[in-house]
């Protein structure tokens, strides 16, 4: 084994081999893979090899499409068969909710250029003659679906990579990974030590154990998964072509042909984790004990829906383990807090996603950023709170819900409440219905029914609709109180703080006592942050962004921090906050502070330290509602006092609690974009309407992304973020829906909801610049139905912004 390599990948499962192949595909030659045993010695060995493109995240869906189309390429390059069976697939729904879900999935697939289409029950029967269609309402056909040979695919990746210069060392367990002072890693193996500039942990079933060698807990847990293979069936043997893949949501099962029988796998409710504490190093190709009782409910449904199965003998039952992250998506990317340590783990659908994961990771390693917004797969989306116990509960929930619909307004119950603030109990007593973001409970809305009410999961307007409307109107007409502890807060201070921020952010850094809205760009000029930056003292800044992106942003800042002179600290759970917003907000706050809050003394975008009641606070004159408003931050021990002080002071002003559902409606009425919806790395600042915050003047230094932004500005934005009013009755867009114009898909929504004050259903969307004209007519597809929509270049509420500046 050589003693030095540019990139060392640990793990020769389908994921490690795909990463290795993609590194060579984009031109990296000095790359090495180390495998403990033979290739495919983990989950990959057990897999059924099924593949599909369906995913609720359009970017992941695209990567799945890429994966499936890649198999021909690696077959040709390597000379190794991947055993490709591109049979096509059928998704069958027995009820209305799932049928609607399929309609939305089909509309979105069409937007991505994928050819999924509905077929009649007669056609479904022709394609899958064994099914009893009388049980079903809807059938969706997808030609890009099938299965591959897991071992063939893995070998093909490895062979193709070797042909392009990679080296693979088998039967060589990695024993230690030790960080070097030069930023690289000493990878200690059974066959000696190799020094890597970059290390990739793709250890699959052993991802946790390999992570711990570098002191990192990776939140993945293996679950037992069973599929059975029937004896040869005359009904299958009689067919003149291979059967399609068949997803039976009601039975929580996937079914496909295996030789002259069927293969049926389930995601059963009575699911069982495997090796909760430690994956044994000796585990290899052996199977786990089958337990047919566990999957009996799924089998019963299958016997009804595909009666021939009931008569078939069972030839084999496979029970094997594979790993999941708490939300079921892969964990990929550089691990925050470590230098040059990357992961590609928790990939539960290796044969649908492996190629895309390999491509995204290789591009990211090579170019410093992945090719598209893959935050849904980014290891940084979870924090240290995603520990072993949390992972256990969430993975079980996720597994059991693999074939369940997650409605857009649905909050899943496992591992909650985890993080709460000091006023959680107070808000609960006021009827707060909570959601969890980044592990933190926050009020979504307040139920007039009082404590313990729930929001009913639905695609349409829910029981939250009425109360949310009341909250919106209270903010627009009087004054509202919102907890904002769930914003992402950071402190940047030290003698080099201003210069550092000037390099990191694309706009003008504010002077003392002022707040500015500033985008952060990647080297390619994509939006990777959207902050309010407040200057508290000449070299002391408070930065507020998204809590969910805390570690994503920390990782970026840590990467660029100078050796000395700047301290970057996450205040996410060190500062809590409340916001008061509405025309009466000044009157309210003036009652509990000594400072003059008049517009002259404390104008829009001011910030200052002051006492609110007895709580030392940072008060900024800013609000995401579009009304006169203040954000008030205090250390957590003062939050309860702050809350009670404001409640008392606001009682006679009609102060009303509001939650993030109302905040979302308020910001839509104002056409304010939000991180992770409108502002993502898929767009540049000029497309997103943030161009006016990008400062390209001579008085601004060479910030990251400046060259790209200069080019983008000169070229002009091809697409623009716009506001659409959508003519719906009882449903609103949610984001990621296709936008049609003259019979063609031209754009995509990013958020949607009801504007309770303007009484319109609103969607924010990206459309081609030539169409971004007032009054232009479009259609937005919500849940598979087209609704007329009209473009507005201005916000629907207070377009001049005078209310928040008052
Ligand atoms: C029963 C079953 C059915 C499945 N069906 C499907 C399906 O139909 N479609 C689908 O897409 N997915 C399916 N899967 C999931 C699929 O198997 C996984 O998504 C995929 O195999 C994950 O691959 P991986 O490379 O991440 O992990 P693994 O396959 O576990 O590979 C990890 C590799 O790392 C090596 N390694 C670990 N530690 C070290 C070390 N210290 N030193 C050196 N090497 C090390 C291991 O030996 C192993 O070879 C199924 C899984 C099971 C169990």
JSON list of N, CA and C and ligand atoms in Angstrom, two decimals, residues 10-16 34-51 172-175 202-206 210 213 225-227 254 281 318-322 344-352, ligand 1:
[
{"chain": "A", "resi": 10, "resn": "UNK", "atom": "N", "xyz": [-12.82, 5.45, 2.87]},
{"chain": "A", "resi": 10, "resn": "UNK", "atom": "CA", "xyz": [-12.93, 4.25, 3.70]},
{"chain": "A", "resi": 10, "resn": "UNK", "atom": "C", "xyz": [-14.27, 3.58, 3.41]},
{"chain": "A", "resi": 11, "resn": "UNK", "atom": "N", "xyz": [-14.22, 2.35, 2.90]},
{"chain": "A", "resi": 11, "resn": "UNK", "atom": "CA", "xyz": [-15.46, 1.59, 2.69]},
{"chain": "A", "resi": 11, "resn": "UNK", "atom": "C", "xyz": [-15.72, 1.25, 1.24]},
{"chain": "A", "resi": 12, "resn": "UNK", "atom": "N", "xyz": [-15.78, -0.02, 0.95]},
{"chain": "A", "resi": 12, "resn": "UNK", "atom": "CA", "xyz": [-16.00, -0.48, -0.42]},
{"chain": "A", "resi": 12, "resn": "UNK", "atom": "C", "xyz": [-17.39, -1.02, -0.63]},
{"chain": "A", "resi": 13, "resn": "UNK", "atom": "N", "xyz": [-18.39, -0.31, -0.11]},
{"chain": "A", "resi": 13, "resn": "UNK", "atom": "CA", "xyz": [-19.79, -0.59, -0.47]},
{"chain": "A", "resi": 13, "resn": "UNK", "atom": "C", "xyz": [-20.12, 0.23, -1.70]},
{"chain": "A", "resi": 14, "resn": "UNK", "atom": "N", "xyz": [-21.39, 0.24, -2.09]},
{"chain": "A", "resi": 14, "resn": "UNK", "atom": "CA", "xyz": [-21.77, 0.95, -3.31]},
{"chain": "A", "resi": 14, "resn": "UNK", "atom": "C", "xyz": [-21.45, 2.45, -3.18]},
{"chain": "A", "resi": 15, "resn": "UNK", "atom": "N", "xyz": [-21.55, 2.98, -1.96]},
{"chain": "A", "resi": 15, "resn": "UNK", "atom": "CA", "xyz": [-21.34, 4.43, -1.82]},
{"chain": "A", "resi": 15, "resn": "UNK", "atom": "C", "xyz": [-19.86, 4.79, -1.92]},
{"chain": "A", "resi": 16, "resn": "UNK", "atom": "N", "xyz": [-19.01, 4.08, -1.19]},
{"chain": "A", "resi": 16, "resn": "UNK", "atom": "CA", "xyz": [-17.57, 4.37, -1.27]},
{"chain": "A", "resi": 16, "resn": "UNK", "atom": "C", "xyz": [-17.07, 4.22, -2.70]},
{"chain": "A", "resi": 34, "resn": "UNK", "atom": "N", "xyz": [-10.09, 2.03, 0.70]},
{"chain": "A", "resi": 34, "resn": "UNK", "atom": "CA", "xyz": [-9.65, 0.97, 1.61]},
{"chain": "A", "resi": 34, "resn": "UNK", "atom": "C", "xyz": [-10.87, 0.21, 2.10]},
{"chain": "A", "resi": 35, "resn": "UNK", "atom": "N", "xyz": [-10.84, -1.09, 1.93]},
{"chain": "A", "resi": 35, "resn": "UNK", "atom": "CA", "xyz": [-11.98, -1.94, 2.32]},
{"chain": "A", "resi": 35, "resn": "UNK", "atom": "C", "xyz": [-11.49, -3.00, 3.31]},
{"chain": "A", "resi": 36, "resn": "UNK", "atom": "N", "xyz": [-12.22, -3.13, 4.35]},
{"chain": "A", "resi": 36, "resn": "UNK", "atom": "CA", "xyz": [-11.95, -4.07, 5.45]},
{"chain": "A", "resi": 36, "resn": "UNK", "atom": "C", "xyz": [-11.89, -5.52, 4.98]},
{"chain": "A", "resi": 37, "resn": "UNK", "atom": "N", "xyz": [-12.75, -5.85, 4.03]},
{"chain": "A", "resi": 37, "resn": "UNK", "atom": "CA", "xyz": [-12.86, -7.24, 3.59]},
{"chain": "A", "resi": 37, "resn": "UNK", "atom": "C", "xyz": [-12.83, -7.25, 2.06]},
{"chain": "A", "resi": 38, "resn": "UNK", "atom": "N", "xyz": [-13.85, -7.86, 1.44]},
{"chain": "A", "resi": 38, "resn": "UNK", "atom": "CA", "xyz": [-13.99, -7.73, -0.01]},
{"chain": "A", "resi": 38, "resn": "UNK", "atom": "C", "xyz": [-14.94, -6.56, -0.28]},
{"chain": "A", "resi": 39, "resn": "UNK", "atom": "N", "xyz": [-15.01, -6.07, -1.53]},
{"chain": "A", "resi": 39, "resn": "UNK", "atom": "CA", "xyz": [-16.03, -5.07, -1.85]},
{"chain": "A", "resi": 39, "resn": "UNK", "atom": "C", "xyz": [-17.41, -5.67, -1.54]},
{"chain": "A", "resi": 40, "resn": "UNK", "atom": "N", "xyz": [-18.35, -4.83, -1.23]},
{"chain": "A", "resi": 40, "resn": "UNK", "atom": "CA", "xyz": [-19.74, -5.24, -0.88]},
{"chain": "A", "resi": 40, "resn": "UNK", "atom": "C", "xyz": [-19.78, -6.10, 0.39]},
{"chain": "A", "resi": 41, "resn": "UNK", "atom": "N", "xyz": [-19.08, -5.67, 1.42]},
{"chain": "A", "resi": 41, "resn": "UNK", "atom": "CA", "xyz": [-19.11, -6.47, 2.65]},
{"chain": "A", "resi": 41, "resn": "UNK", "atom": "C", "xyz": [-19.97, -5.84, 3.74]},
{"chain": "A", "resi": 42, "resn": "UNK", "atom": "N", "xyz": [-20.88, -4.97, 3.36]},
{"chain": "A", "resi": 42, "resn": "UNK", "atom": "CA", "xyz": [-21.80, -4.39, 4.34]},
{"chain": "A", "resi": 42, "resn": "UNK", "atom": "C", "xyz": [-23.22, -4.53, 3.83]},
{"chain": "A", "resi": 43, "resn": "UNK", "atom": "N", "xyz": [-24.01, -3.47, 3.99]},
{"chain": "A", "resi": 43, "resn": "UNK", "atom": "CA", "xyz": [-25.42, -3.52, 3.57]},
{"chain": "A", "resi": 43, "resn": "UNK", "atom": "C", "xyz": [-25.55, -3.86, 2.10]},
{"chain": "A", "resi": 44, "resn": "UNK", "atom": "N", "xyz": [-24.60, -3.38, 1.31]},
{"chain": "A", "resi": 44, "resn": "UNK", "atom": "CA", "xyz": [-24.67, -3.57, -0.14]},
{"chain": "A", "resi": 44, "resn": "UNK", "atom": "C", "xyz": [-24.87, -5.04, -0.49]},
{"chain": "A", "resi": 45, "resn": "UNK", "atom": "N", "xyz": [-24.27, -5.89, 0.31]},
{"chain": "A", "resi": 45, "resn": "UNK", "atom": "CA", "xyz": [-24.37, -7.33, 0.06]},
{"chain": "A", "resi": 45, "resn": "UNK", "atom": "C", "xyz": [-25.83, -7.81, 0.10]},
{"chain": "A", "resi": 46, "resn": "UNK", "atom": "N", "xyz": [-26.61, -7.18, 1.01]},
{"chain": "A", "resi": 46, "resn": "UNK", "atom": "CA", "xyz": [-27.96, -7.69, 1.26]},
{"chain": "A", "resi": 46, "resn": "UNK", "atom": "C", "xyz": [-29.02, -7.06, 0.35]},
{"chain": "A", "resi": 47, "resn": "UNK", "atom": "N", "xyz": [-28.64, -6.01, -0.38]},
{"chain": "A", "resi": 47, "resn": "UNK", "atom": "CA", "xyz": [-29.66, -5.17, -1.02]},
{"chain": "A", "resi": 47, "resn": "UNK", "atom": "C", "xyz": [-30.43, -5.91, -2.11]},
{"chain": "A", "resi": 48, "resn": "UNK", "atom": "N", "xyz": [-31.67, -5.43, -2.31]},
{"chain": "A", "resi": 48, "resn": "UNK", "atom": "CA", "xyz": [-32.50, -5.98, -3.39]},
{"chain": "A", "resi": 48, "resn": "UNK", "atom": "C", "xyz": [-32.24, -5.24, -4.70]},
{"chain": "A", "resi": 49, "resn": "UNK", "atom": "N", "xyz": [-31.51, -4.14, -4.64]},
{"chain": "A", "resi": 49, "resn": "UNK", "atom": "CA", "xyz": [-31.08, -3.44, -5.86]},
{"chain": "A", "resi": 49, "resn": "UNK", "atom": "C", "xyz": [-32.16, -2.63, -6.55]},
{"chain": "A", "resi": 50, "resn": "UNK", "atom": "N", "xyz": [-33.29, -2.40, -5.87]},
{"chain": "A", "resi": 50, "resn": "UNK", "atom": "CA", "xyz": [-34.37, -1.61, -6.48]},
{"chain": "A", "resi": 50, "resn": "UNK", "atom": "C", "xyz": [-33.95, -0.15, -6.65]},
{"chain": "A", "resi": 51, "resn": "UNK", "atom": "N", "xyz": [-34.51, 0.49, -7.70]},
{"chain": "A", "resi": 51, "resn": "UNK", "atom": "CA", "xyz": [-34.15, 1.90, -7.93]},
{"chain": "A", "resi": 51, "resn": "UNK", "atom": "C", "xyz": [-35.34, 2.66, -8.49]},
{"chain": "A", "resi": 172, "resn": "UNK", "atom": "N", "xyz": [-8.25, -5.00, 4.37]},
{"chain": "A", "resi": 172, "resn": "UNK", "atom": "CA", "xyz": [-7.36, -4.06, 5.05]},
{"chain": "A", "resi": 172, "resn": "UNK", "atom": "C", "xyz": [-8.21, -3.12, 5.89]},
{"chain": "A", "resi": 173, "resn": "UNK", "atom": "N", "xyz": [-8.46, -3.51, 7.14]},
{"chain": "A", "resi": 173, "resn": "UNK", "atom": "CA", "xyz": [-9.35, -2.69, 7.97]},
{"chain": "A", "resi": 173, "resn": "UNK", "atom": "C", "xyz": [-8.64, -1.41, 8.42]},
{"chain": "A", "resi": 174, "resn": "UNK", "atom": "N", "xyz": [-9.36, -0.32, 8.37]},
{"chain": "A", "resi": 174, "resn": "UNK", "atom": "CA", "xyz": [-8.86, 0.93, 8.95]},
{"chain": "A", "resi": 174, "resn": "UNK", "atom": "C", "xyz": [-9.03, 0.83, 10.46]},
{"chain": "A", "resi": 175, "resn": "UNK", "atom": "N", "xyz": [-7.94, 1.08, 11.18]},
{"chain": "A", "resi": 175, "resn": "UNK", "atom": "CA", "xyz": [-7.95, 0.92, 12.64]},
{"chain": "A", "resi": 175, "resn": "UNK", "atom": "C", "xyz": [-8.04, 2.26, 13.36]},
{"chain": "A", "resi": 202, "resn": "UNK", "atom": "N", "xyz": [-16.99, 6.43, 4.21]},
{"chain": "A", "resi": 202, "resn": "UNK", "atom": "CA", "xyz": [-18.15, 5.84, 3.52]},
{"chain": "A", "resi": 202, "resn": "UNK", "atom": "C", "xyz": [-18.32, 4.42, 4.06]},
{"chain": "A", "resi": 203, "resn": "UNK", "atom": "N", "xyz": [-18.24, 4.30, 5.38]},
{"chain": "A", "resi": 203, "resn": "UNK", "atom": "CA", "xyz": [-18.15, 2.97, 6.00]},
{"chain": "A", "resi": 203, "resn": "UNK", "atom": "C", "xyz": [-19.51, 2.34, 6.26]},
{"chain": "A", "resi": 204, "resn": "UNK", "atom": "N", "xyz": [-20.57, 2.89, 5.72]},
{"chain": "A", "resi": 204, "resn": "UNK", "atom": "CA", "xyz": [-21.89, 2.23, 5.74]},
{"chain": "A", "resi": 204, "resn": "UNK", "atom": "C", "xyz": [-22.29, 1.74, 7.12]},
{"chain": "A", "resi": 205, "resn": "UNK", "atom": "N", "xyz": [-22.42, 0.44, 7.25]},
{"chain": "A", "resi": 205, "resn": "UNK", "atom": "CA", "xyz": [-22.87, -0.15, 8.52]},
{"chain": "A", "resi": 205, "resn": "UNK", "atom": "C", "xyz": [-21.94, 0.21, 9.68]},
{"chain": "A", "resi": 206, "resn": "UNK", "atom": "N", "xyz": [-20.69, 0.54, 9.37]},
{"chain": "A", "resi": 206, "resn": "UNK", "atom": "CA", "xyz": [-19.70, 0.87, 10.41]},
{"chain": "A", "resi": 206, "resn": "UNK", "atom": "C", "xyz": [-19.40, 2.37, 10.43]},
{"chain": "A", "resi": 210, "resn": "UNK", "atom": "N", "xyz": [-16.30, 4.15, 12.53]},
{"chain": "A", "resi": 210, "resn": "UNK", "atom": "CA", "xyz": [-15.21, 4.85, 11.85]},
{"chain": "A", "resi": 210, "resn": "UNK", "atom": "C", "xyz": [-15.24, 6.34, 12.24]},
{"chain": "A", "resi": 213, "resn": "UNK", "atom": "N", "xyz": [-13.50, 7.08, 15.43]},
{"chain": "A", "resi": 213, "resn": "UNK", "atom": "CA", "xyz": [-12.02, 7.09, 15.36]},
{"chain": "A", "resi": 213, "resn": "UNK", "atom": "C", "xyz": [-11.51, 8.52, 15.23]},
{"chain": "A", "resi": 225, "resn": "UNK", "atom": "N", "xyz": [-34.09, -5.18, 7.89]},
{"chain": "A", "resi": 225, "resn": "UNK", "atom": "CA", "xyz": [-35.01, -5.02, 6.76]},
{"chain": "A", "resi": 225, "resn": "UNK", "atom": "C", "xyz": [-35.19, -6.38, 6.09]},
{"chain": "A", "resi": 226, "resn": "UNK", "atom": "N", "xyz": [-36.44, -6.73, 5.86]},
{"chain": "A", "resi": 226, "resn": "UNK", "atom": "CA", "xyz": [-36.70, -8.06, 5.31]},
{"chain": "A", "resi": 226, "resn": "UNK", "atom": "C", "xyz": [-37.36, -8.01, 3.93]},
{"chain": "A", "resi": 227, "resn": "UNK", "atom": "N", "xyz": [-36.89, -8.90, 3.10]},
{"chain": "A", "resi": 227, "resn": "UNK", "atom": "CA", "xyz": [-37.67, -9.16, 1.88]},
{"chain": "A", "resi": 227, "resn": "UNK", "atom": "C", "xyz": [-37.69, -10.67, 1.65]},
{"chain": "A", "resi": 254, "resn": "UNK", "atom": "N", "xyz": [-42.78, -3.19, -1.40]},
{"chain": "A", "resi": 254, "resn": "UNK", "atom": "CA", "xyz": [-42.35, -3.10, -2.80]},
{"chain": "A", "resi": 254, "resn": "UNK", "atom": "C", "xyz": [-42.22, -4.52, -3.34]},
{"chain": "A", "resi": 281, "resn": "UNK", "atom": "N", "xyz": [-17.27, -5.85, 14.22]},
{"chain": "A", "resi": 281, "resn": "UNK", "atom": "CA", "xyz": [-16.34, -5.85, 13.07]},
{"chain": "A", "resi": 281, "resn": "UNK", "atom": "C", "xyz": [-16.40, -7.17, 12.31]},
{"chain": "A", "resi": 318, "resn": "UNK", "atom": "N", "xyz": [-34.79, -12.88, 3.27]},
{"chain": "A", "resi": 318, "resn": "UNK", "atom": "CA", "xyz": [-33.55, -12.16, 3.55]},
{"chain": "A", "resi": 318, "resn": "UNK", "atom": "C", "xyz": [-33.85, -11.14, 4.64]},
{"chain": "A", "resi": 319, "resn": "UNK", "atom": "N", "xyz": [-33.08, -11.16, 5.69]},
{"chain": "A", "resi": 319, "resn": "UNK", "atom": "CA", "xyz": [-33.18, -10.09, 6.70]},
{"chain": "A", "resi": 319, "resn": "UNK", "atom": "C", "xyz": [-31.78, -9.52, 6.86]},
{"chain": "A", "resi": 320, "resn": "UNK", "atom": "N", "xyz": [-31.61, -8.27, 6.45]},
{"chain": "A", "resi": 320, "resn": "UNK", "atom": "CA", "xyz": [-30.29, -7.65, 6.52]},
{"chain": "A", "resi": 320, "resn": "UNK", "atom": "C", "xyz": [-30.39, -6.24, 7.08]},
{"chain": "A", "resi": 321, "resn": "UNK", "atom": "N", "xyz": [-29.28, -5.71, 7.62]},
{"chain": "A", "resi": 321, "resn": "UNK", "atom": "CA", "xyz": [-29.32, -4.37, 8.20]},
{"chain": "A", "resi": 321, "resn": "UNK", "atom": "C", "xyz": [-28.83, -3.28, 7.25]},
{"chain": "A", "resi": 322, "resn": "UNK", "atom": "N", "xyz": [-29.44, -2.11, 7.31]},
{"chain": "A", "resi": 322, "resn": "UNK", "atom": "CA", "xyz": [-28.85, -0.95, 6.65]},
{"chain": "A", "resi": 322, "resn": "UNK", "atom": "C", "xyz": [-29.18, 0.31, 7.43]},
{"chain": "A", "resi": 344, "resn": "UNK", "atom": "N", "xyz": [-19.99, 10.20, 3.63]},
{"chain": "A", "resi": 344, "resn": "UNK", "atom": "CA", "xyz": [-21.08, 9.82, 2.69]},
{"chain": "A", "resi": 344, "resn": "UNK", "atom": "C", "xyz": [-21.69, 8.59, 3.35]},
{"chain": "A", "resi": 345, "resn": "UNK", "atom": "N", "xyz": [-22.55, 8.85, 4.34]},
{"chain": "A", "resi": 345, "resn": "UNK", "atom": "CA", "xyz": [-23.07, 7.75, 5.17]},
{"chain": "A", "resi": 345, "resn": "UNK", "atom": "C", "xyz": [-24.59, 7.89, 5.30]},
{"chain": "A", "resi": 346, "resn": "UNK", "atom": "N", "xyz": [-25.19, 6.87, 5.90]},
{"chain": "A", "resi": 346, "resn": "UNK", "atom": "CA", "xyz": [-26.65, 6.92, 6.12]},
{"chain": "A", "resi": 346, "resn": "UNK", "atom": "C", "xyz": [-27.43, 6.90, 4.81]},
{"chain": "A", "resi": 347, "resn": "UNK", "atom": "N", "xyz": [-26.84, 6.33, 3.77]},
{"chain": "A", "resi": 347, "resn": "UNK", "atom": "CA", "xyz": [-27.54, 6.31, 2.47]},
{"chain": "A", "resi": 347, "resn": "UNK", "atom": "C", "xyz": [-28.42, 5.06, 2.45]},
{"chain": "A", "resi": 348, "resn": "UNK", "atom": "N", "xyz": [-29.70, 5.28, 2.64]},
{"chain": "A", "resi": 348, "resn": "UNK", "atom": "CA", "xyz": [-30.59, 4.12, 2.79]},
{"chain": "A", "resi": 348, "resn": "UNK", "atom": "C", "xyz": [-31.09, 3.58, 1.44]},
{"chain": "A", "resi": 349, "resn": "UNK", "atom": "N", "xyz": [-30.88, 4.34, 0.38]},
{"chain": "A", "resi": 349, "resn": "UNK", "atom": "CA", "xyz": [-31.31, 3.86, -0.95]},
{"chain": "A", "resi": 349, "resn": "UNK", "atom": "C", "xyz": [-30.13, 3.94, -1.89]},
{"chain": "A", "resi": 350, "resn": "UNK", "atom": "N", "xyz": [-29.13, 3.13, -1.60]},
{"chain": "A", "resi": 350, "resn": "UNK", "atom": "CA", "xyz": [-27.85, 3.22, -2.31]},
{"chain": "A", "resi": 350, "resn": "UNK", "atom": "C", "xyz": [-27.97, 3.06, -3.81]},
{"chain": "A", "resi": 351, "resn": "UNK", "atom": "N", "xyz": [-28.99, 2.32, -4.28]},
{"chain": "A", "resi": 351, "resn": "UNK", "atom": "CA", "xyz": [-29.05, 2.07, -5.72]},
{"chain": "A", "resi": 351, "resn": "UNK", "atom": "C", "xyz": [-29.91, 3.09, -6.45]},
{"chain": "A", "resi": 352, "resn": "UNK", "atom": "N", "xyz": [-30.66, 3.89, -5.68]},
{"chain": "A", "resi": 352, "resn": "UNK", "atom": "CA", "xyz": [-31.34, 5.04, -6.27]},
{"chain": "A", "resi": 352, "resn": "UNK", "atom": "C", "xyz": [-30.47, 6.29, -6.14]},
{"chain": "B", "resi": 1, "resn": "LIG", "atom": "C1", "xyz": [-32.29, -6.35, 2.97]},
{"chain": "B", "resi": 1, "resn": "LIG", "atom": "C2", "xyz": [-31.89, -5.08, 2.30]},
{"chain": "B", "resi": 1, "resn": "LIG", "atom": "C3", "xyz": [-32.51, -4.70, 1.10]},
{"chain": "B", "resi": 1, "resn": "LIG", "atom": "C4", "xyz": [-32.17, -3.52, 0.48]},
{"chain": "B", "resi": 1, "resn": "LIG", "atom": "N1", "xyz": [-32.75, -3.18, -0.70]},
{"chain": "B", "resi": 1, "resn": "LIG", "atom": "C5", "xyz": [-32.39, -2.04, -1.34]},
{"chain": "B", "resi": 1, "resn": "LIG", "atom": "C6", "xyz": [-32.94, -1.69, -2.59]},
{"chain": "B", "resi": 1, "resn": "LIG", "atom": "O1", "xyz": [-33.76, -2.43, -3.15]},
{"chain": "B", "resi": 1, "resn": "LIG", "atom": "N2", "xyz": [-32.56, -0.54, -3.18]},
{"chain": "B", "resi": 1, "resn": "LIG", "atom": "C7", "xyz": [-31.65, 0.30, -2.59]},
{"chain": "B", "resi": 1, "resn": "LIG", "atom": "O2", "xyz": [-31.34, 1.34, -3.16]},
{"chain": "B", "resi": 1, "resn": "LIG", "atom": "N3", "xyz": [-31.12, -0.01, -1.40]},
{"chain": "B", "resi": 1, "resn": "LIG", "atom": "C8", "xyz": [-31.45, -1.15, -0.77]},
{"chain": "B", "resi": 1, "resn": "LIG", "atom": "N4", "xyz": [-30.89, -1.46, 0.44]},
{"chain": "B", "resi": 1, "resn": "LIG", "atom": "C9", "xyz": [-30.02, -0.45, 1.07]},
{"chain": "B", "resi": 1, "resn": "LIG", "atom": "C10", "xyz": [-28.61, -0.51, 0.48]},
{"chain": "B", "resi": 1, "resn": "LIG", "atom": "O3", "xyz": [-28.09, -1.76, 0.76]},
{"chain": "B", "resi": 1, "resn": "LIG", "atom": "C11", "xyz": [-27.75, 0.59, 1.08]},
{"chain": "B", "resi": 1, "resn": "LIG", "atom": "O4", "xyz": [-28.33, 1.84, 0.77]},
{"chain": "B", "resi": 1, "resn": "LIG", "atom": "C12", "xyz": [-26.34, 0.57, 0.55]},
{"chain": "B", "resi": 1, "resn": "LIG", "atom": "O5", "xyz": [-25.83, -0.72, 0.47]},
{"chain": "B", "resi": 1, "resn": "LIG", "atom": "C13", "xyz": [-25.42, 1.40, 1.42]},
{"chain": "B", "resi": 1, "resn": "LIG", "atom": "O6", "xyz": [-24.12, 1.25, 0.94]},
{"chain": "B", "resi": 1, "resn": "LIG", "atom": "P1", "xyz": [-22.86, 1.79, 1.73]},
{"chain": "B", "resi": 1, "resn": "LIG", "atom": "O7", "xyz": [-21.70, 1.73, 0.80]},
{"chain": "B", "resi": 1, "resn": "LIG", "atom": "O8", "xyz": [-23.16, 3.08, 2.33]},
{"chain": "B", "resi": 1, "resn": "LIG", "atom": "O9", "xyz": [-22.65, 0.83, 2.98]},
{"chain": "B", "resi": 1, "resn": "LIG", "atom": "P2", "xyz": [-22.14, -0.67, 3.11]},
{"chain": "B", "resi": 1, "resn": "LIG", "atom": "O10", "xyz": [-22.66, -1.52, 2.04]},
{"chain": "B", "resi": 1, "resn": "LIG", "atom": "O11", "xyz": [-22.41, -1.08, 4.51]},
{"chain": "B", "resi": 1, "resn": "LIG", "atom": "O12", "xyz": [-20.58, -0.57, 2.86]},
{"chain": "B", "resi": 1, "resn": "LIG", "atom": "C14", "xyz": [-19.64, -0.13, 3.80]},
{"chain": "B", "resi": 1, "resn": "LIG", "atom": "C15", "xyz": [-18.32, -0.80, 3.51]},
{"chain": "B", "resi": 1, "resn": "LIG", "atom": "O13", "xyz": [-17.34, -0.20, 4.34]},
{"chain": "B", "resi": 1, "resn": "LIG", "atom": "C16", "xyz": [-16.46, -1.21, 4.77]},
{"chain": "B", "resi": 1, "resn": "LIG", "atom": "N5", "xyz": [-15.84, -0.75, 6.02]},
{"chain": "B", "resi": 1, "resn": "LIG", "atom": "C17", "xyz": [-16.47, -0.43, 7.16]},
{"chain": "B", "resi": 1, "resn": "LIG", "atom": "N6", "xyz": [-15.57, -0.09, 8.11]},
{"chain": "B", "resi": 1, "resn": "LIG", "atom": "C18", "xyz": [-14.37, -0.19, 7.55]},
{"chain": "B", "resi": 1, "resn": "LIG", "atom": "C19", "xyz": [-13.05, 0.02, 8.04]},
{"chain": "B", "resi": 1, "resn": "LIG", "atom": "N7", "xyz": [-12.81, 0.36, 9.32]},
{"chain": "B", "resi": 1, "resn": "LIG", "atom": "N8", "xyz": [-12.03, -0.20, 7.21]},
{"chain": "B", "resi": 1, "resn": "LIG", "atom": "C20", "xyz": [-12.24, -0.55, 5.91]},
{"chain": "B", "resi": 1, "resn": "LIG", "atom": "N9", "xyz": [-13.46, -0.79, 5.41]},
{"chain": "B", "resi": 1, "resn": "LIG", "atom": "C21", "xyz": [-14.52, -0.60, 6.21]},
{"chain": "B", "resi": 1, "resn": "LIG", "atom": "C22", "xyz": [-17.36, -2.40, 4.97]},
{"chain": "B", "resi": 1, "resn": "LIG", "atom": "O14", "xyz": [-16.65, -3.62, 4.99]},
{"chain": "B", "resi": 1, "resn": "LIG", "atom": "C23", "xyz": [-18.34, -2.27, 3.82]},
{"chain": "B", "resi": 1, "resn": "LIG", "atom": "O15", "xyz": [-17.90, -3.00, 2.69]},
{"chain": "B", "resi": 1, "resn": "LIG", "atom": "C24", "xyz": [-31.19, -2.66, 1.07]},
{"chain": "B", "resi": 1, "resn": "LIG", "atom": "C25", "xyz": [-30.58, -3.04, 2.25]},
{"chain": "B", "resi": 1, "resn": "LIG", "atom": "C26", "xyz": [-30.91, -4.24, 2.86]},
{"chain": "B", "resi": 1, "resn": "LIG", "atom": "C27", "xyz": [-30.20, -4.63, 4.10]}
]
